[in-house]
mmCIF file of C-alpha atoms in Angstrom:
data_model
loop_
_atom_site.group_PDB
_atom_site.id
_atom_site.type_symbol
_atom_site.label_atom_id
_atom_site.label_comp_id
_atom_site.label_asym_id
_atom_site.label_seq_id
_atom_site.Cartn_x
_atom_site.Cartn_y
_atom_site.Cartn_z
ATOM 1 C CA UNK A 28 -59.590 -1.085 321.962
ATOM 2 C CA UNK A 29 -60.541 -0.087 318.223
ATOM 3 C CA UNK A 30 -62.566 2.725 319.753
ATOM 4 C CA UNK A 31 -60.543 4.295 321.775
ATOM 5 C CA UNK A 32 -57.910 4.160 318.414
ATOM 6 C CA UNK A 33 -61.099 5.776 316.432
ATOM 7 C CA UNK A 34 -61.026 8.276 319.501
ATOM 8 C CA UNK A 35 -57.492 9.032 319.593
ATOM 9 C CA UNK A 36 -57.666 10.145 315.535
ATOM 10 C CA UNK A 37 -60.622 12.321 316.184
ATOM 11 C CA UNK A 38 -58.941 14.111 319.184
ATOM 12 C CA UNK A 39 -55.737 14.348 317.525
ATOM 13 C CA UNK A 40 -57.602 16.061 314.010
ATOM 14 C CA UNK A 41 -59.605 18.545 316.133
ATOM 15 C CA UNK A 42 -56.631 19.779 317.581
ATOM 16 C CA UNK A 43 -54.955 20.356 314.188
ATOM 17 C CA UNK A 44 -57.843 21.739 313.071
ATOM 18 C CA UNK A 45 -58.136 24.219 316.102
ATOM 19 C CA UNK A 46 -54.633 25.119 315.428
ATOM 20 C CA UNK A 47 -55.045 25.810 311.924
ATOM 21 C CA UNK A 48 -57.900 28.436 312.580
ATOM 22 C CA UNK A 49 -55.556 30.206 315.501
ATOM 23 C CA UNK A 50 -52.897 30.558 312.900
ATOM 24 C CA UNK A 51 -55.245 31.832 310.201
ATOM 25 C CA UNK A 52 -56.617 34.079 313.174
ATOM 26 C CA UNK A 53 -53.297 35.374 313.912
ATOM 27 C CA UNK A 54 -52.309 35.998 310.355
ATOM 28 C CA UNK A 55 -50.437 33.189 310.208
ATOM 29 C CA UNK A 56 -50.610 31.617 306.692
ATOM 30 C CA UNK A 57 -51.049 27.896 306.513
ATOM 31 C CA UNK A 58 -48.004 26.199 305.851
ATOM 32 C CA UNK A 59 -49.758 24.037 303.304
ATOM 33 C CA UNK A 60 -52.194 26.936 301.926
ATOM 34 C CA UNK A 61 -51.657 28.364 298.189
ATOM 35 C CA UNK A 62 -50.553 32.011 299.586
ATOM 36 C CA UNK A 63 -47.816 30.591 301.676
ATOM 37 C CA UNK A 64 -46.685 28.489 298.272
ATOM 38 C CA UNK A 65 -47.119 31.417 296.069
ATOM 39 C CA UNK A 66 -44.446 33.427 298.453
ATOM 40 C CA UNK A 67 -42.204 30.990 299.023
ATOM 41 C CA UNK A 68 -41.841 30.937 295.551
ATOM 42 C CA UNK A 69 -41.870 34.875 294.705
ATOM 43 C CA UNK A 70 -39.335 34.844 297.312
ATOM 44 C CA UNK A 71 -37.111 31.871 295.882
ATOM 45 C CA UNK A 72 -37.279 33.686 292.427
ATOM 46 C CA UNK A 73 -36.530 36.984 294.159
ATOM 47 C CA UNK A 74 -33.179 35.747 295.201
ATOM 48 C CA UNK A 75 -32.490 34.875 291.798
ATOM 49 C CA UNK A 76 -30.549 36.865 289.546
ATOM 50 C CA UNK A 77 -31.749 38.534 286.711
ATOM 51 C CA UNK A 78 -31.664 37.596 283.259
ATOM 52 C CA UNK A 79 -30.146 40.633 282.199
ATOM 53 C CA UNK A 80 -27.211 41.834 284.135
ATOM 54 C CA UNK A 81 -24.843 42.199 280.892
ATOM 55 C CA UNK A 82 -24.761 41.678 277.228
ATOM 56 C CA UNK A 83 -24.910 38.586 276.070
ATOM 57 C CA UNK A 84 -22.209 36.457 274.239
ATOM 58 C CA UNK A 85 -23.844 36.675 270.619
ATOM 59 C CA UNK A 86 -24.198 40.657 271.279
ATOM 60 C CA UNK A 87 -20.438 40.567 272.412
ATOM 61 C CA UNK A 88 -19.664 38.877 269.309
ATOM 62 C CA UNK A 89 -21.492 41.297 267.264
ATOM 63 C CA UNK A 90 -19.632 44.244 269.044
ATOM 64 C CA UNK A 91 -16.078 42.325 268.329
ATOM 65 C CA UNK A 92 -17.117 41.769 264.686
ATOM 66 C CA UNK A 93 -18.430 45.581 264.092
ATOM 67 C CA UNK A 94 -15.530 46.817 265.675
ATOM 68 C CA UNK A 95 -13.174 44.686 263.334
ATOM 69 C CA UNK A 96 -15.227 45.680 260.217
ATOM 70 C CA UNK A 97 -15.198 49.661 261.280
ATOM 71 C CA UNK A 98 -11.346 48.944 260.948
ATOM 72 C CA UNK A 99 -11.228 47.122 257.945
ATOM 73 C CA UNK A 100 -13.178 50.306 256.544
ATOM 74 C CA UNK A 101 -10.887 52.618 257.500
ATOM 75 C CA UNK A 102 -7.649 50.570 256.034
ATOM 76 C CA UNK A 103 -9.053 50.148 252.756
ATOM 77 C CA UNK A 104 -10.203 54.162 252.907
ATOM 78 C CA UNK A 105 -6.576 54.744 253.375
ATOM 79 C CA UNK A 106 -5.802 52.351 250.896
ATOM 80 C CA UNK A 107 -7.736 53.660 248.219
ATOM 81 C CA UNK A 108 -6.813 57.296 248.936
ATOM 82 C CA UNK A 109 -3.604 56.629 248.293
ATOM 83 C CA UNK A 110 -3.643 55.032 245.224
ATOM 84 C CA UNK A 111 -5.696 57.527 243.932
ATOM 85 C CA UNK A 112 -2.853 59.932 244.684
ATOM 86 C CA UNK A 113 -0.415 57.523 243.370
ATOM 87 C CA UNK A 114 -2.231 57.546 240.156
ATOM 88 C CA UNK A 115 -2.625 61.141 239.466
ATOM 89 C CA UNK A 116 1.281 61.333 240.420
ATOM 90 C CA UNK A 117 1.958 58.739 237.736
ATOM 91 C CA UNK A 118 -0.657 60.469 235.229
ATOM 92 C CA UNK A 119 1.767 64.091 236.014
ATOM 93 C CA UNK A 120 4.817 62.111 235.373
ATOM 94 C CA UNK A 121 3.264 61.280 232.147
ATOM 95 C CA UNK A 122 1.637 64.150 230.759
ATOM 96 C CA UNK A 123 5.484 65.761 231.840
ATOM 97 C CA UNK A 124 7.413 62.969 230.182
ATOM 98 C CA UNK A 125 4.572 63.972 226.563
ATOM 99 C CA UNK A 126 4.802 66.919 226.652
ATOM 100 C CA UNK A 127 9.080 66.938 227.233
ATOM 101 C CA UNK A 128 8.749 64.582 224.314
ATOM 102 C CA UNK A 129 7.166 66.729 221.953
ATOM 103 C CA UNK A 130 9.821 69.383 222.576
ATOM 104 C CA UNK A 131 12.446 67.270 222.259
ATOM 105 C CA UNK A 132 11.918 64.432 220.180
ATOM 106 C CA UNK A 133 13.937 65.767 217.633
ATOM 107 C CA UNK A 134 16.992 66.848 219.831
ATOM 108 C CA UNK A 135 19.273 64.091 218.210
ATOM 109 C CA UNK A 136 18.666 65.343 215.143
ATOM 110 C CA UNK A 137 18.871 69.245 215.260
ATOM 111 C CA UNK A 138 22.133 67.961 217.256
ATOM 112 C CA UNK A 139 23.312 66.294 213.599
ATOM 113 C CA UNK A 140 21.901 68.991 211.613
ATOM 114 C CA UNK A 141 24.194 71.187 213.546
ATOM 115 C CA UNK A 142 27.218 69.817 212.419
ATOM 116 C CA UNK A 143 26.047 69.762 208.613
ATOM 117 C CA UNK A 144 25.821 73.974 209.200
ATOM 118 C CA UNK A 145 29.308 73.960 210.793
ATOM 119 C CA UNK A 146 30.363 72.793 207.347
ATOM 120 C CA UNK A 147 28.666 74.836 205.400
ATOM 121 C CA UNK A 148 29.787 78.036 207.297
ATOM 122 C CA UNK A 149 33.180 76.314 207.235
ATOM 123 C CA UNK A 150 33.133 75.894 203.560
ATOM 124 C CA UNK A 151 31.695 79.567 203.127
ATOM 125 C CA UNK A 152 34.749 81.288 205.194
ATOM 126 C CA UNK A 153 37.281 78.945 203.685
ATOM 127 C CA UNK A 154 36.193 79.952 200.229
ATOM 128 C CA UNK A 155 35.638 83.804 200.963
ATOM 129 C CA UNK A 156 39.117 84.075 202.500
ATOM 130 C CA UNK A 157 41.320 81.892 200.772
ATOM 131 C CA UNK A 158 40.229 82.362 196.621
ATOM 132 C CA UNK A 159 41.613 85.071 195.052
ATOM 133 C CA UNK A 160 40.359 87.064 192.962
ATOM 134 C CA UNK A 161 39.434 86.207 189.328
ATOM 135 C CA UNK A 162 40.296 82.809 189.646
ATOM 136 C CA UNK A 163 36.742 81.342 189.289
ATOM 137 C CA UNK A 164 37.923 77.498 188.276
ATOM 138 C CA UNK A 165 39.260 77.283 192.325
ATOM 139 C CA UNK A 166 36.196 79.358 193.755
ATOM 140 C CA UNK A 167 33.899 76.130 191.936
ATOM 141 C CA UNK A 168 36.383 73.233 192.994
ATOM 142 C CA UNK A 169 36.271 74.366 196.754
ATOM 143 C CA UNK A 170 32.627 75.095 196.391
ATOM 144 C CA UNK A 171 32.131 71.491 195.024
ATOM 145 C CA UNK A 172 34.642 70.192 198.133
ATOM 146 C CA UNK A 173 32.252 71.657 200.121
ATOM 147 C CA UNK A 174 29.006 70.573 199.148
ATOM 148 C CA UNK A 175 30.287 66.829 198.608
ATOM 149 C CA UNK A 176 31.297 67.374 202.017
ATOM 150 C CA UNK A 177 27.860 68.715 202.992
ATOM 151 C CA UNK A 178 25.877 66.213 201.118
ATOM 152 C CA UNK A 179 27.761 63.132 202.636
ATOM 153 C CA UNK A 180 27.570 64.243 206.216
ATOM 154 C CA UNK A 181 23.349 65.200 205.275
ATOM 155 C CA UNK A 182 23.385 61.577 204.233
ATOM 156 C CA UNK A 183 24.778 60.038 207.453
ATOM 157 C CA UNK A 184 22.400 62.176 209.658
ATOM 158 C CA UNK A 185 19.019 61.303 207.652
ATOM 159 C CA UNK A 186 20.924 57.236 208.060
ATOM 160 C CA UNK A 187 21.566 57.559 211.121
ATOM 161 C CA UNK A 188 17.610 58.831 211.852
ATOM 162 C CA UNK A 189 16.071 56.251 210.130
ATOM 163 C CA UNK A 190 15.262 58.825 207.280
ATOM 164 C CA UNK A 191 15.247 57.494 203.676
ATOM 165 C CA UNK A 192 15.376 58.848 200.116
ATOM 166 C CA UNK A 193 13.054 56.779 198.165
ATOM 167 C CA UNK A 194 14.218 55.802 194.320
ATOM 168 C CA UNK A 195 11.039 55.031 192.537
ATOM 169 C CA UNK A 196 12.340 54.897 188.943
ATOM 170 C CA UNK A 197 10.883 51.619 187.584
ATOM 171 C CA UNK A 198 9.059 51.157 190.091
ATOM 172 C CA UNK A 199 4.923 50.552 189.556
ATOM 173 C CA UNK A 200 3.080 53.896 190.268
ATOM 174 C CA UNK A 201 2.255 53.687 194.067
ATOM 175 C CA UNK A 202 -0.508 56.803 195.293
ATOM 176 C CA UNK A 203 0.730 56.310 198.535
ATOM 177 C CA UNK A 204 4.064 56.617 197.349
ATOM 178 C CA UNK A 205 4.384 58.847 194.595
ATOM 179 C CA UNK A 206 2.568 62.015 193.000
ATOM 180 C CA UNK A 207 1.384 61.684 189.733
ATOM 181 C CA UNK A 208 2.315 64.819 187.928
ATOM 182 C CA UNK A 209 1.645 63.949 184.317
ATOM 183 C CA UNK A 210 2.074 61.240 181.940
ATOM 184 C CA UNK A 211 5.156 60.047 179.557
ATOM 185 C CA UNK A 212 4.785 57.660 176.493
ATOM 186 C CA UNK A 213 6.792 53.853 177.626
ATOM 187 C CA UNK A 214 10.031 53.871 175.950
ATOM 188 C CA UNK A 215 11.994 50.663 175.389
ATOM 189 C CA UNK A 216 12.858 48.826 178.789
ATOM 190 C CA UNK A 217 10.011 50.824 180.787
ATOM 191 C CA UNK A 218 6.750 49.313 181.375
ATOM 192 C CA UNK A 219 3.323 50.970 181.346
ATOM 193 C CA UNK A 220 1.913 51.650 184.801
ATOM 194 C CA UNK A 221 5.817 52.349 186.149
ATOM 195 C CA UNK A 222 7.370 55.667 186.953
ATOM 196 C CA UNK A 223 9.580 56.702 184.111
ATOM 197 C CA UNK A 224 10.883 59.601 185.680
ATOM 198 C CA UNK A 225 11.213 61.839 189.568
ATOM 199 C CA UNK A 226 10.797 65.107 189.820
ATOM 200 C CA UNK A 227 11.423 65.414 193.303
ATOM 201 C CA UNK A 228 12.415 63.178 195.733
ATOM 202 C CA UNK A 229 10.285 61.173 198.233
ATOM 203 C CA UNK A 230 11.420 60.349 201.931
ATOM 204 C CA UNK A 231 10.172 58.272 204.505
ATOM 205 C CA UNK A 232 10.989 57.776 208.223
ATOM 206 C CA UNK A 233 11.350 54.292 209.838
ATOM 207 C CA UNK A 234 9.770 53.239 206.334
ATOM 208 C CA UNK A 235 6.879 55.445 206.723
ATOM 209 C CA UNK A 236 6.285 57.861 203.859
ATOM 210 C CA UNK A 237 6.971 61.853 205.241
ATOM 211 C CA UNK A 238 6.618 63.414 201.744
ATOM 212 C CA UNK A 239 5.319 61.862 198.351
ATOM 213 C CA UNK A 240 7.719 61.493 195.233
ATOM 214 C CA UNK A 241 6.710 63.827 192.655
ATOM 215 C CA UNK A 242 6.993 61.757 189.795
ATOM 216 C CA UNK A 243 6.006 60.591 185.808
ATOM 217 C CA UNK A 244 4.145 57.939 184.911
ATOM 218 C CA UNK A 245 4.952 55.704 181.806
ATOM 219 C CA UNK A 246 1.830 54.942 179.783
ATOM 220 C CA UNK A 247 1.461 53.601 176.199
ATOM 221 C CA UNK A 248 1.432 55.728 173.269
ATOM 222 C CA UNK A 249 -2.300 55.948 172.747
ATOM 223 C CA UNK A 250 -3.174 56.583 176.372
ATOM 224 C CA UNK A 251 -1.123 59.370 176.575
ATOM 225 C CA UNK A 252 -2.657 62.377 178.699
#
């Protein structure tokens, strides 16, 4: 009984090994053999689809994110070319606004300065046409109406400007004030070092000096120049 099983096995091995060597005859590859595994799998992986049939997300994102960027560019281009117009419009405006100050600054004041001539040309005709001859004492009162008149108007204008007559007298001797002219010996009640007397008149404008005080300086007796 065992032999005939023993028998049956050899049989049955001889015939697959008969049909094995048909096949490989035939061309047939061995369904166990490496060729037949290497094929099967070129042929699984040829049914696969590539790798690279589109970008991938990181290069989309990239794409998105350049694109955004390229804008951003281009707004603050825009951006900064028009400021930089806005700012040479604004430095025009200025250099306008100068420049129309310079000219006329001082429009206020010729305005004033106006009226004091009306009243001096008003004075002039009055007196011209209505003295009469020979009579000298009226010719000098209307000429003194006049320039009171003038004098008082002059004084609200240079008031009204911010323009001031400076009074030194008594005053200690200021170079940034006054200009020494000469010296004078102290008399009784005026102190060395002090300006004893003006020559001319000093001004200033919004309390800044425009034109020195031409005046004399008090010193004692022995340091007299």
């Amino acid at each position: 009984m065992a032999a005939r099983s023993v028998w049956a096995v050899r049989l049955l091995v001889q015939r697959l090994l008969a049909s094995s060597a048909a096949s490989e005859g035939r061309g047939w590859p061995h369904p166990f053999s490496t060729a037949t595994q290497r094929t099967a799998g070129e042929a699984c992986s040829s049914e696969d689809p590539p790798d690279e049939l589109g970008p991938s997300l990181a290069e989309r994102a990239l794409k998105l994110k350049a694109v955004k960027l390229e804008k951003e560019v281009q707004d603050l281009t825009m951006r900064y070319q028009r400021a930089v117009a806005d700012g040479e419009n604004i430095r025009r405006r200025t250099q306008r606004c100068v420049e129309d100050a310079k000219i006329f600054g001082i429009q206020s004041f010729c305005k004033d300065l106006v009226e004091v001539a009306d009243i001096l040309e008003k004075t002039t005709e009055y007196i011209s046409e209505e003295t009469e001859p020979g009579d000298q004492k009226l010719t000098l009162e209307k000429i003194f109406r006049g320039l009171s008149l003038l004098e008082a108007k002059l004084k609200s204008v240079f008031a009204k400007h911010g323009l001031e007559k400076m009074t030194p007298v008594g005053d200690k001797y200021d170079p940034h004030e006054h200009e020494l002219i000469c010296h004078v010996p102290a008399g009784v009640g005026v102190q060395p070092g002090t300006v004893a007397l003006v020559r001319q008149d000093g001004y200033k404008l919004h309390g800044r000096t425009i034109r020195l005080a031409r005046v004399e300086v008090a010193v004692e007796s022995q340091r007299r120049l």
